[in-house]
XYZ file of C-alpha atoms in Angstrom:
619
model
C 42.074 26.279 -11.941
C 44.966 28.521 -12.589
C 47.253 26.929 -10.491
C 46.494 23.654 -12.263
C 46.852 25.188 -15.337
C 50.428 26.966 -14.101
C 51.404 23.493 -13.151
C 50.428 21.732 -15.936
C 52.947 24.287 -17.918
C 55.979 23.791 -15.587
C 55.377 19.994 -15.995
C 55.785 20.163 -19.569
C 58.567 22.538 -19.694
C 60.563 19.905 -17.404
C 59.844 17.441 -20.006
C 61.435 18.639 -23.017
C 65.040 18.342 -22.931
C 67.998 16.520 -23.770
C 65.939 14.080 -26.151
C 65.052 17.084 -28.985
C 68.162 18.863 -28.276
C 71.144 19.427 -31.134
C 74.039 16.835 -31.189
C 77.432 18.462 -31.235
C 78.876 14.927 -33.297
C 78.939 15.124 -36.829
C 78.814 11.608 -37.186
C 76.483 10.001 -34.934
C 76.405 5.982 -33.883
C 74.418 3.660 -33.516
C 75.159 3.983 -30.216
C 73.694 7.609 -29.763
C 70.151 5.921 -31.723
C 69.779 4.167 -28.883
C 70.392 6.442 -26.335
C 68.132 9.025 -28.506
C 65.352 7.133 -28.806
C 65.187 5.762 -24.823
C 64.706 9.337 -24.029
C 62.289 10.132 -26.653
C 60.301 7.203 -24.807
C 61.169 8.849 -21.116
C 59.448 12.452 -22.424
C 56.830 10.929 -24.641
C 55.713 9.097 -22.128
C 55.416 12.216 -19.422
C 54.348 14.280 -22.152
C 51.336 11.870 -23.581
C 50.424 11.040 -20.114
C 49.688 15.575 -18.967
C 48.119 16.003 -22.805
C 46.038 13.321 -21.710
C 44.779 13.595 -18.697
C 43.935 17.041 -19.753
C 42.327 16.213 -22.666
C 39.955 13.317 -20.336
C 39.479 16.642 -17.618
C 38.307 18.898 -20.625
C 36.140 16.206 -22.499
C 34.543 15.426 -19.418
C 33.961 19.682 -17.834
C 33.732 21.492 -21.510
C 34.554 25.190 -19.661
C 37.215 27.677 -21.078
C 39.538 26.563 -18.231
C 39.368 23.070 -19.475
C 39.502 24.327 -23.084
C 42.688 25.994 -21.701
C 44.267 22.706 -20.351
C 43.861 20.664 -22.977
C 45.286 23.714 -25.584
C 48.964 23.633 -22.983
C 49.045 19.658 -22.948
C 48.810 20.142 -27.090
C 51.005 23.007 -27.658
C 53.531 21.121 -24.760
C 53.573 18.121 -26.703
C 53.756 19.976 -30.369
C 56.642 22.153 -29.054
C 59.177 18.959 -28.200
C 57.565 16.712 -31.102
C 58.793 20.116 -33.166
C 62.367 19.621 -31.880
C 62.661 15.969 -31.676
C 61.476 14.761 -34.943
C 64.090 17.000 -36.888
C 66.305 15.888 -34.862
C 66.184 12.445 -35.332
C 66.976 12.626 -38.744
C 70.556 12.867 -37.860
C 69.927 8.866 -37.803
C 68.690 8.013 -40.959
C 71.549 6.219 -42.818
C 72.964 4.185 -39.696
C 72.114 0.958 -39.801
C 70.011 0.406 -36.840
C 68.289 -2.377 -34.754
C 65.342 -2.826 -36.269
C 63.466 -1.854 -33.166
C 65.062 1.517 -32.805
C 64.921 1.903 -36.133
C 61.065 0.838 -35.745
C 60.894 4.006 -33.426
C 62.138 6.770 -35.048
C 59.628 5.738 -38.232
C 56.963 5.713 -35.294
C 58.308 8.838 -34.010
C 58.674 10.909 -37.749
C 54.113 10.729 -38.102
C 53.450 10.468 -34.128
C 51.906 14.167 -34.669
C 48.370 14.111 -36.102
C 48.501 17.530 -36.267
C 52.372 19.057 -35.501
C 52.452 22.361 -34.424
C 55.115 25.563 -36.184
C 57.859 26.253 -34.824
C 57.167 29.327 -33.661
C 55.695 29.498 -29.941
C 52.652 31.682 -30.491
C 51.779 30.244 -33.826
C 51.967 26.732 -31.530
C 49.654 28.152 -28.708
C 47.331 29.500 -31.289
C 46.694 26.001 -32.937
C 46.370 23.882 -29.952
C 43.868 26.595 -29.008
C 42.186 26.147 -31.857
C 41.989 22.572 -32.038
C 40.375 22.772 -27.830
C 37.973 25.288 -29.205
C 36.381 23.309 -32.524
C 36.218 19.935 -30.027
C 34.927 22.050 -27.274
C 32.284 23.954 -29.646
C 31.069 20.525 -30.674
C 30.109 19.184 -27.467
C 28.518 22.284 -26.177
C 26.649 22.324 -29.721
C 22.849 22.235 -30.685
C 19.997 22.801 -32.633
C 17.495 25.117 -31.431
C 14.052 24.242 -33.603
C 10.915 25.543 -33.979
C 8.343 22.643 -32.434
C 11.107 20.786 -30.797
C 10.191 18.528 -28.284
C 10.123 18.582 -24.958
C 8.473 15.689 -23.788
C 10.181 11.787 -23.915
C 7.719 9.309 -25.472
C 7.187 5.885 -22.911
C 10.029 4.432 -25.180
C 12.472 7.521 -23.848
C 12.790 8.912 -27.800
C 11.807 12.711 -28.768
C 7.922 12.895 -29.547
C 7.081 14.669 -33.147
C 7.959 17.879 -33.514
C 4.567 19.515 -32.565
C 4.515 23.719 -31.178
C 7.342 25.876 -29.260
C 10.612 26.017 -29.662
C 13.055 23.772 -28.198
C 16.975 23.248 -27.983
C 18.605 19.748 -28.819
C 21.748 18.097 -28.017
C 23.340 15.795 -30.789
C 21.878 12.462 -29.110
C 18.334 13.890 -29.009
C 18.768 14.865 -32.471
C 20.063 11.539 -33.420
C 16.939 9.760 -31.452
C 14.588 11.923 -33.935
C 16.456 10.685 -37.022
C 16.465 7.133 -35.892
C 12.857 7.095 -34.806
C 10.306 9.833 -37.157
C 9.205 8.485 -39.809
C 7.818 12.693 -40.544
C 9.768 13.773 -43.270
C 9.818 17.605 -42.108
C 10.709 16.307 -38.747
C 13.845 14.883 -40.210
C 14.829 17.711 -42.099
C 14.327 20.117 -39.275
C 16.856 17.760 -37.174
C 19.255 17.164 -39.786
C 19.194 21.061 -40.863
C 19.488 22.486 -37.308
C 22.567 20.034 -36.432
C 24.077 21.284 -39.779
C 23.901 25.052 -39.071
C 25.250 24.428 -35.659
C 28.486 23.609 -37.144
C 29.056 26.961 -39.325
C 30.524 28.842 -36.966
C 33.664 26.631 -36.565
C 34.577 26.898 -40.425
C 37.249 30.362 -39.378
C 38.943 28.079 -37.327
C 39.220 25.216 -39.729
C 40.451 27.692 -42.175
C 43.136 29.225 -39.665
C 43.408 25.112 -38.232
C 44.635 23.927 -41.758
C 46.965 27.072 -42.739
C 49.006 26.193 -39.055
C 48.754 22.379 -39.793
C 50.153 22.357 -42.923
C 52.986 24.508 -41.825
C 53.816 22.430 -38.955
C 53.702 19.322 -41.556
C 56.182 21.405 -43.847
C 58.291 21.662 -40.617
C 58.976 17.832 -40.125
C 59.370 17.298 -43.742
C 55.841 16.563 -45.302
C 54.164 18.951 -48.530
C 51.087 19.243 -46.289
C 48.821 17.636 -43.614
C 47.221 14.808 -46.014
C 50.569 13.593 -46.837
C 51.601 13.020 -43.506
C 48.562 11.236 -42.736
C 48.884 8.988 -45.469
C 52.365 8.521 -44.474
C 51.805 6.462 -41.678
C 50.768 3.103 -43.280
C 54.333 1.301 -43.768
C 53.713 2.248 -47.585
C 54.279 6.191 -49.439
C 51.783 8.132 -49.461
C 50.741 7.889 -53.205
C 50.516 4.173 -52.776
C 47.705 4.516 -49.715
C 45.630 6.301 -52.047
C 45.764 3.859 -54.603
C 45.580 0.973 -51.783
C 41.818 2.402 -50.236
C 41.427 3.102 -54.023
C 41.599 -0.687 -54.522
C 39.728 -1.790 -51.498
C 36.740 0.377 -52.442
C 36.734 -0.610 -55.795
C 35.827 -4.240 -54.822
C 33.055 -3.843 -52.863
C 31.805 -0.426 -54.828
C 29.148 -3.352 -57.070
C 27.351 -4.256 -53.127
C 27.095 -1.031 -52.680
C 25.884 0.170 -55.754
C 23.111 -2.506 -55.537
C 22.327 -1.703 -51.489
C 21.398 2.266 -52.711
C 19.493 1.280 -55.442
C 17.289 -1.331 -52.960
C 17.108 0.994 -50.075
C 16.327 4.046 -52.611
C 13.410 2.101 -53.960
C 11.864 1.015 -50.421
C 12.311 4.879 -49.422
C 10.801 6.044 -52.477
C 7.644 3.540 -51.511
C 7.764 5.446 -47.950
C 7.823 9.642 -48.490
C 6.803 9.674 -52.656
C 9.194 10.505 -55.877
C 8.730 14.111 -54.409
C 11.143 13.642 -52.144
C 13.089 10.679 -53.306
C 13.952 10.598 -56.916
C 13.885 7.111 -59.334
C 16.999 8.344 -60.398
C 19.329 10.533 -57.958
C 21.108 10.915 -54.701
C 19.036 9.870 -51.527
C 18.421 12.603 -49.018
C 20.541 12.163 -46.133
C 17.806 12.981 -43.521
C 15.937 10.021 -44.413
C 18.441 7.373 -43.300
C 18.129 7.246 -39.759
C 21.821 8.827 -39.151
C 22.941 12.644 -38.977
C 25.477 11.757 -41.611
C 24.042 9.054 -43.870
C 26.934 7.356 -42.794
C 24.910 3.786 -40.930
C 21.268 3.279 -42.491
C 20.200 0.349 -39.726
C 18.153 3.001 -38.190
C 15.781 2.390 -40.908
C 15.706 -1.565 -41.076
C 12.065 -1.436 -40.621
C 11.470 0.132 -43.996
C 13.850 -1.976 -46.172
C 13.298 -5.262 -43.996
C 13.164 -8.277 -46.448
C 10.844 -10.211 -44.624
C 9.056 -8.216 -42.181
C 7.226 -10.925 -41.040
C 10.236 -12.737 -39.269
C 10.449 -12.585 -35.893
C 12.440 -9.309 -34.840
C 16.364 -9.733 -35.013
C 16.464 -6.066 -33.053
C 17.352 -6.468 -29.391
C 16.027 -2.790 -28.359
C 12.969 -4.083 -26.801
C 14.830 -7.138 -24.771
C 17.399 -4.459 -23.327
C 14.477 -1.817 -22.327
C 12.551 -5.172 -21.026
C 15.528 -6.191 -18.741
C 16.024 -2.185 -17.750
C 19.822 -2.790 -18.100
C 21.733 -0.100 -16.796
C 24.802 1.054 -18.938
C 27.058 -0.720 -16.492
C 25.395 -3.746 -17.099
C 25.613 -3.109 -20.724
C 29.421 -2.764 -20.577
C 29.053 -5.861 -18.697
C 28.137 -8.085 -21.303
C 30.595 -7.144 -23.640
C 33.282 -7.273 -21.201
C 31.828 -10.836 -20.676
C 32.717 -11.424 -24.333
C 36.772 -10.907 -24.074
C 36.562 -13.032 -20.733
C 35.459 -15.442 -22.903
C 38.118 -15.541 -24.789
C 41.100 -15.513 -22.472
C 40.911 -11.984 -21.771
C 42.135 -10.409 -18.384
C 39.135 -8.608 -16.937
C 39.252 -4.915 -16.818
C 40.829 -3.380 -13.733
C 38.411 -1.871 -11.325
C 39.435 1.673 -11.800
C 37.919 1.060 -15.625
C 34.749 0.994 -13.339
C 35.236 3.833 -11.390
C 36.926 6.076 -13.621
C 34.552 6.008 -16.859
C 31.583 7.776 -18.163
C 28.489 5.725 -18.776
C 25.673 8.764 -19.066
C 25.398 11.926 -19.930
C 25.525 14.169 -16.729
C 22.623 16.258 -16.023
C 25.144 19.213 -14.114
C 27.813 19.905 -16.891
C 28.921 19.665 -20.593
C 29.860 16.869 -21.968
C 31.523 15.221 -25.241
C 29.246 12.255 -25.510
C 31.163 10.925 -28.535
C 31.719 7.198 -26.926
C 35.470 7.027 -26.879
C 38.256 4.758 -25.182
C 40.665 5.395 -23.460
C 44.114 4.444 -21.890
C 44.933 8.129 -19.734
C 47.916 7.087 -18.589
C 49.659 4.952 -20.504
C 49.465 1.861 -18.346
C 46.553 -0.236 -18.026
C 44.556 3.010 -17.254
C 41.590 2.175 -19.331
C 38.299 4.189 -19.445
C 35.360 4.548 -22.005
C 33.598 7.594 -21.775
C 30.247 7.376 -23.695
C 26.450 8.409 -23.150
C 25.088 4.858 -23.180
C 21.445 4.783 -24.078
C 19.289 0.910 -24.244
C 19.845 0.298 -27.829
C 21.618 -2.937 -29.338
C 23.174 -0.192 -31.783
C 25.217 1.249 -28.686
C 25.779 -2.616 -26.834
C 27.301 -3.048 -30.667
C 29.590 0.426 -29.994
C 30.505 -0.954 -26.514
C 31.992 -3.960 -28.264
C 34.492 -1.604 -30.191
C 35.141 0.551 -27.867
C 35.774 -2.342 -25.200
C 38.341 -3.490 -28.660
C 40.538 -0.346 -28.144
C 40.602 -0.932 -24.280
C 41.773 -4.420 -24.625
C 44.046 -3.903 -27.408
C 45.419 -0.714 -25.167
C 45.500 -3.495 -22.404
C 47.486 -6.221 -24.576
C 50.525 -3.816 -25.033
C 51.106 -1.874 -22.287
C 54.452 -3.316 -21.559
C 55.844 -1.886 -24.769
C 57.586 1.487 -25.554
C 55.126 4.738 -25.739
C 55.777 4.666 -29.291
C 54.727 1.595 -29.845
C 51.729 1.566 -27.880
C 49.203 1.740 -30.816
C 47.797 -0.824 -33.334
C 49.718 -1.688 -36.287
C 47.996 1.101 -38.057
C 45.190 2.894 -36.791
C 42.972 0.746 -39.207
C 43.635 -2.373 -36.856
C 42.477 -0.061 -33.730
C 39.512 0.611 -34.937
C 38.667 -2.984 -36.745
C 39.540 -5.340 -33.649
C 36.269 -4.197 -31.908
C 33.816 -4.321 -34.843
C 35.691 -7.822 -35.338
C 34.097 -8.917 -32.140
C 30.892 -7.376 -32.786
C 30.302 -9.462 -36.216
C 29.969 -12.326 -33.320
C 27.067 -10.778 -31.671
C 24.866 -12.996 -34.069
C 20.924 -13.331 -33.150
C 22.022 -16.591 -31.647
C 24.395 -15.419 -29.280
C 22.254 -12.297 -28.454
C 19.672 -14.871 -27.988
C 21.833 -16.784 -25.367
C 21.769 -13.356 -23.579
C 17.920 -13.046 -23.611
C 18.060 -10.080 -25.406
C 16.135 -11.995 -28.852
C 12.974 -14.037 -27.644
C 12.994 -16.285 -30.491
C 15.612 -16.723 -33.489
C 14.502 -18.365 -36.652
C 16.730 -20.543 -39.056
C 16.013 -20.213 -42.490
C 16.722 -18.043 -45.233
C 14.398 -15.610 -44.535
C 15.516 -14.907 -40.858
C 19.077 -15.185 -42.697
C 18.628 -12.581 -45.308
C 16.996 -9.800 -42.570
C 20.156 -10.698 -40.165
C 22.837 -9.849 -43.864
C 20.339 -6.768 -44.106
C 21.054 -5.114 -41.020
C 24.846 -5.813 -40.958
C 24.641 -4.320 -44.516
C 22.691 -1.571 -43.922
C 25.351 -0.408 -41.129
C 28.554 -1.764 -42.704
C 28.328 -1.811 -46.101
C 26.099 1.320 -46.221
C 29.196 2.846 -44.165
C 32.403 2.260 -46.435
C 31.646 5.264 -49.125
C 31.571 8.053 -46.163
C 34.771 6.144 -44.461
C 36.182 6.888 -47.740
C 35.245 10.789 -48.197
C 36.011 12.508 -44.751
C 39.700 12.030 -45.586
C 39.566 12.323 -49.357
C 37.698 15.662 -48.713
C 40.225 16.493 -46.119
C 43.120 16.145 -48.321
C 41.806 18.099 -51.165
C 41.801 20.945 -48.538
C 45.368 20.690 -46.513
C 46.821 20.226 -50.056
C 45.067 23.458 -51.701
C 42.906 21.866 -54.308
C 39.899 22.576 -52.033
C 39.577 26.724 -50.974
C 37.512 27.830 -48.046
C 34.884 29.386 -50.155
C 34.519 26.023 -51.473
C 34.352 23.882 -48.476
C 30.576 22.647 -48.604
C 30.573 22.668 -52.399
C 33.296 20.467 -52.567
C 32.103 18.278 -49.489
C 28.534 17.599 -51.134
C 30.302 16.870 -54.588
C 32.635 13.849 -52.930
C 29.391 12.500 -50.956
C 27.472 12.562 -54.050
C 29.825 11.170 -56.376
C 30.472 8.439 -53.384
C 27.631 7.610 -51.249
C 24.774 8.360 -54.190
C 23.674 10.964 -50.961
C 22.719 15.057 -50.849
C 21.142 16.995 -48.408
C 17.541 17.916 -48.928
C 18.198 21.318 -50.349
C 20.529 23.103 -51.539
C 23.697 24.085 -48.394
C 24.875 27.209 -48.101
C 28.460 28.300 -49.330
C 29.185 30.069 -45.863
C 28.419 27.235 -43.994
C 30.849 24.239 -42.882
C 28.596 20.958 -43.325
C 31.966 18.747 -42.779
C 31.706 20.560 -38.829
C 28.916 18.608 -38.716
C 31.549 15.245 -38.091
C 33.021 15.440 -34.742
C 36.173 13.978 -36.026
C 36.629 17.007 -38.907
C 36.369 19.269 -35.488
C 38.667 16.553 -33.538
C 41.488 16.775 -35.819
C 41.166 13.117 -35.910
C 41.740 11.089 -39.451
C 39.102 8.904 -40.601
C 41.171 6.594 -43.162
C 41.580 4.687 -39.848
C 37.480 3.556 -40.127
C 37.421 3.014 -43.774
C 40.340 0.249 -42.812
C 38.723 -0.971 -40.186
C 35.079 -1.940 -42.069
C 37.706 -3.764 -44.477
C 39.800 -5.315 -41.775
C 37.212 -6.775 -39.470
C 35.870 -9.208 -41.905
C 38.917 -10.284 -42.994
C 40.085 -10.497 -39.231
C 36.300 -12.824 -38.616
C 37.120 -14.789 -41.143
C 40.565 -15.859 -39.970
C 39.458 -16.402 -36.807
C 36.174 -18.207 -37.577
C 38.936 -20.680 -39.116
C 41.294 -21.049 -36.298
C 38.103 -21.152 -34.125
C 36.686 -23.890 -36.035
C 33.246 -22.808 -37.629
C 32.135 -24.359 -40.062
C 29.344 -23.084 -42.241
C 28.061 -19.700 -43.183
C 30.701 -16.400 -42.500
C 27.871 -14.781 -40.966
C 26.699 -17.276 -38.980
C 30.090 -17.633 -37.078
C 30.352 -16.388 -33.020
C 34.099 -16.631 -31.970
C 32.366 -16.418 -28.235
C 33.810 -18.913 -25.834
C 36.670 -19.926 -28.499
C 40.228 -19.659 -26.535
C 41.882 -20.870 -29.697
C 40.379 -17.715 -31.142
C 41.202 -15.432 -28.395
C 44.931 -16.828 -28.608
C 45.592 -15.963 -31.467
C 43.955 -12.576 -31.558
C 45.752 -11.804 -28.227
C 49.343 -12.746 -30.001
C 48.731 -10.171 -32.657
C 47.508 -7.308 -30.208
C 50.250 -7.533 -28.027
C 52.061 -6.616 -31.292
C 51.043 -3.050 -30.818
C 53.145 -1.300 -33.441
C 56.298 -3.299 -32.987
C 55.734 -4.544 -36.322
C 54.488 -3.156 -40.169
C 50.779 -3.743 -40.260
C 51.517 -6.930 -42.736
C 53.267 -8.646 -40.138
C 50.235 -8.359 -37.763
C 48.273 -9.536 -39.959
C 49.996 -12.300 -41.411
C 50.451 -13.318 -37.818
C 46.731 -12.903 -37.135
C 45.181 -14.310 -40.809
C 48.778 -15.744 -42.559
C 47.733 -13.213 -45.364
C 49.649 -10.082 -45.931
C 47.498 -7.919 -48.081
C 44.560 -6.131 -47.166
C 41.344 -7.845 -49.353
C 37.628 -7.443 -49.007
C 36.857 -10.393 -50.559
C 35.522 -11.454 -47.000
C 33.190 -8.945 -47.479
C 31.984 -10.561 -50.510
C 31.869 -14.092 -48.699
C 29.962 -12.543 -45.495
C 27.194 -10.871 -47.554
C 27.365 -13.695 -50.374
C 23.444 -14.497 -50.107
C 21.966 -10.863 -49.479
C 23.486 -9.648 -53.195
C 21.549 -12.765 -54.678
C 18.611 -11.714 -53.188
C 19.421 -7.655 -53.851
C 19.777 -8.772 -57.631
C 16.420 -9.928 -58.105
C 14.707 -7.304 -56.011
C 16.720 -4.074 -58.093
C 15.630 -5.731 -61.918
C 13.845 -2.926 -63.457
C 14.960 0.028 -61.282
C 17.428 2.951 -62.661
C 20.244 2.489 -60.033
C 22.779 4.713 -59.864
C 22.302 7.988 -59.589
């Protein structure tokens, strides 16, 4: 292990050169662009492709020596990112081609998290970046009356005697499943206090960011983040602002619905007529997805079941069969099939012999049709859904892997993470129906209105916590947010936004947003906000070009090549372009708007208008 890591080291020490280094002409050419920014792509590429691999070795074997890896492919990276973005700036009043010029914007926010300039300050946050991603996949929740037995349906039984130790899935099983309301505080509360021990390194995580962001030219890490949307800074704010602000009256009117059927369930004891909902009680560790709980807030229970849970256990599909079907879904739109190593190469189940990250994730290792998931599958429609996006990243990773390193990457990160859940708004109850995953699928209103309610409960029910993770985050890398404030500040935003609290009162010491395993991944989560925007407004379009004619949410693009044309012609965009010019090429619009979010769920807010009269929503 220490020669790997040794070599690892000498690799990226023979990638950093010429491209970062000091020009001696004090007036540079176009010329020298060019020549710059070719062998920014040369080292990128080498460097990207060791951080990587690393990074897939480490998330895949969670030991210190991984840790250790992934910490040199970071700090190797950091340290020539560190030296070449400064030194592009040299540039920035030629008039360039506009690809070139394309790639030295690309290259100026290419660092989620850029390192100081000084080395050990650089080794120290890479290390701590490995550590907070490696301490939340060894994490869990050791609980008085945990359980240790599997129900015949494979969930946790009740909590019931002993003590037990859970891993994040089993804890998210609980949630989804009990119906005990001590059970799901126990869960919710253990997974919570797991994550206080990472909040030093957060603190130490965002004093090293930020000076690494001062270092390339940005106030702090929040600006830089918000920087990379082909618009300043101020105006992203005030664009999410926007986009939240239309479809804040849906969700306003989803709370006060789903408050009302929870109050029926556990009594105004524990869930007030007036007040925040307690996060434990809706089915997800964050209260970020509430479908977990359809069977409480079901409009018409009676309907024939629109879940496709007990068709998947029925057929025993494995997790490669799983990833089969939605694989089956790009071929049917024109889509190349996934090379074989995809089949070899990824993670499908937890292993029983090692540590894992189990966060389902997608991946491209090398840079060149290398695609992998890597995700603890269970038989659940909820993860053949999250096989659908993740399959979206591969595919987009697979549509422009001819272009530059730099521009290998959506059109903003928004468009990554939308172009699966765009495909997954066409796994209606008819198509999963054609599968034989639904036994029977009614067509009336009824069956209509439960179908809007389950979307809902996991999209609309997401966009408020899409919209604090970041918020929160830049109230702390810009200093309005202290570390003895941390959980104070993070319950106020997810109050004031999602109408949510925990069910008593959090400790000051802890670190609740540790909880998120992209707060401890360094990764920003402005991207998923986008994304729950994007995708309908991506559906829609493509409904159009595929023909459909009736209902948004009736529409399956499945089998449409006209559809999978056109999507295809914006993917192999990448980055090439600003994110308007993908989408005009995908919708012919060039603004972000959630009206199609309005339009999808149309008939459910009739229905949710008549069934809140009388209650005190808001909270």
């Amino acid at each position: 292990m220490r020669r790997l890591l040794i070599a690892a080291l000498l690799l990226a020490s023979a990638c950093v050169h010429a491209g970062a280094q000091a020009h001696d002409s004090t007036f540079p050419t176009p010329q020298e662009a060019n020549a710059f920014v070719a062998d920014v792509d040369q080292n990128v590429r080498r460097l990207w492709v060791a951080r990587d691999r690393a990074a897939w070795v480490n998330e895949n074997f969670l030991t210190e020596d991984t840790d250790a890896l992934a910490a040199a492919g970071e700090a190797a990276t950091a340290e020539y990112m560190g030296r070449a973005i400064p030194a592009s700036r040299r540039f920035a009043r030629l008039r360039l081609a506009p690809d070139v010029q394309r790639q030295l914007y690309l290259l100026s926010i290419s660092q989620t998290v850029p390192a100081p300039a000084d080395a050990a300050l650089r080794e120290e946050l890479a290390g701590l970046e490995a550590a907070m991603q490696s301490s939340y996949g060894k994490a869990e929740a050791c609980l008085p009356g945990a359980p240790k037995a599997k129900g015949k349906s494979g969930t946790p039984l009740p909590l019931s005697g002993g003590v037990g130790c859970l891993k994040l899935d089993e804890l998210s099983k609980l949630l989804a499943k009990s119906r005990d309301y001590d059970t799901l505080v126990s869960a919710w509360t253990g997974w919570h206090d797991a994550a206080a021990p990472m909040k030093s390194k957060f603190e130490r995580y965002v004093v090293l960011g930020n000076e690494g962001a001062k270092a390339i030219g940005y106030p702090d890490l929040g600006a830089l983040w918000r920087s990379g949307y082909d618009m300043k800074p101020e105006e992203f704010a005030a664009e999410e602002e926007k986009l939240w602000q239309q479809v804040k009256p849906l969700y306003d009117e989803l709370h006060c619905y789903v408050r009302k059927k929870l109050r029926d369930k556990y009594g105004a004891e524990h869930v007030p007529v007036h007040g925040a909902i307690p996060v434990p009680l809706l089915g997800n560790m964050w209260g970020q997805t509430w479908d977990n709980i359809y069977d409480l807030v079901a409009p018409y229970p009676k309907q024939p079941s629109i879940d496709a849970d007990a068709q998947i256990k029925k057929h025993n599909l494995a997790p490669q069969d799983m990833v089969k079907l939605g694989e089956k879904f790009f071929l049917s739109l024109g889509f190349p099939p996934l090379p074989e190593t995809f089949w070899s190469r990824s993670l499908f189940t937890r292993p029983k012999d090692r540590e894992v990250v189990c966060h389902a994730s997608a991946w491209d290792v090398t840079w060149s049709d290398d695609l992998r998931i890597k995700m603890c599958i269970e038989q659940t429609e909820e993860d053949l859904r999250t096989i659908h996006h993740e399959l979206g990243h591969d595919f987009y990773f697979q549509s422009y892997t001819t272009q530059p390193i730099l521009f290998q990457q959506g059109a903003n990160d928004g468009f990554h993470e939308g172009i699966g859940d765009t495909l997954a708004l066409s796994v209606t109850p008819a198509y999963l129906n054609s599968l034989g995953l639904l036994n029977k699928v009614a067509d009336n209103d009824q069956a209509r209105l439960n179908h809007l309610m389950k979307i809902a409960l996991e999209k609309i029910a997401f966009l408020p916590f899409g919209y604090v993770v970041d918020k929160w985050r830049w109230d702390v890398f810009s200093g309005k947010v202290d570390a003895a404030h941390y959980n104070q500040a993070w319950w106020a935003d997810r109050l004031q936004y999602q109408g949510e609290a925990p069910p008593a009162a959090r400790p000051d010491t802890g670190f609740d947003p540790g909880a998120k395993y992209h707060v401890a991944s360094s990764t920003p989560y402005a991207r998923y906000f986008l994304a729950a925007i994007y995708q309908f407004q991506f559906h829609r379009a493509l409904c159009k070009v595929a023909g459909h004619e009736g209902p948004l949410d009736d529409c399956s693009i499945y089998g449409s090549k006209a559809a999978g044309e056109r999507l295809r012609s914006m993917l192999a965009l990448g980055a090439s372009k600003p994110w308007q010019d993908a989408l005009a090429q995908l919708s012919g619009e060039r603004d972000a708007d959630a009206t199609a979010i309005l339009d999808y769920f149309a008939p459910l807010r009739t229905w949710l208008d008549g069934q809140v009269k009388g209650e005190a929503c808001g909270w």
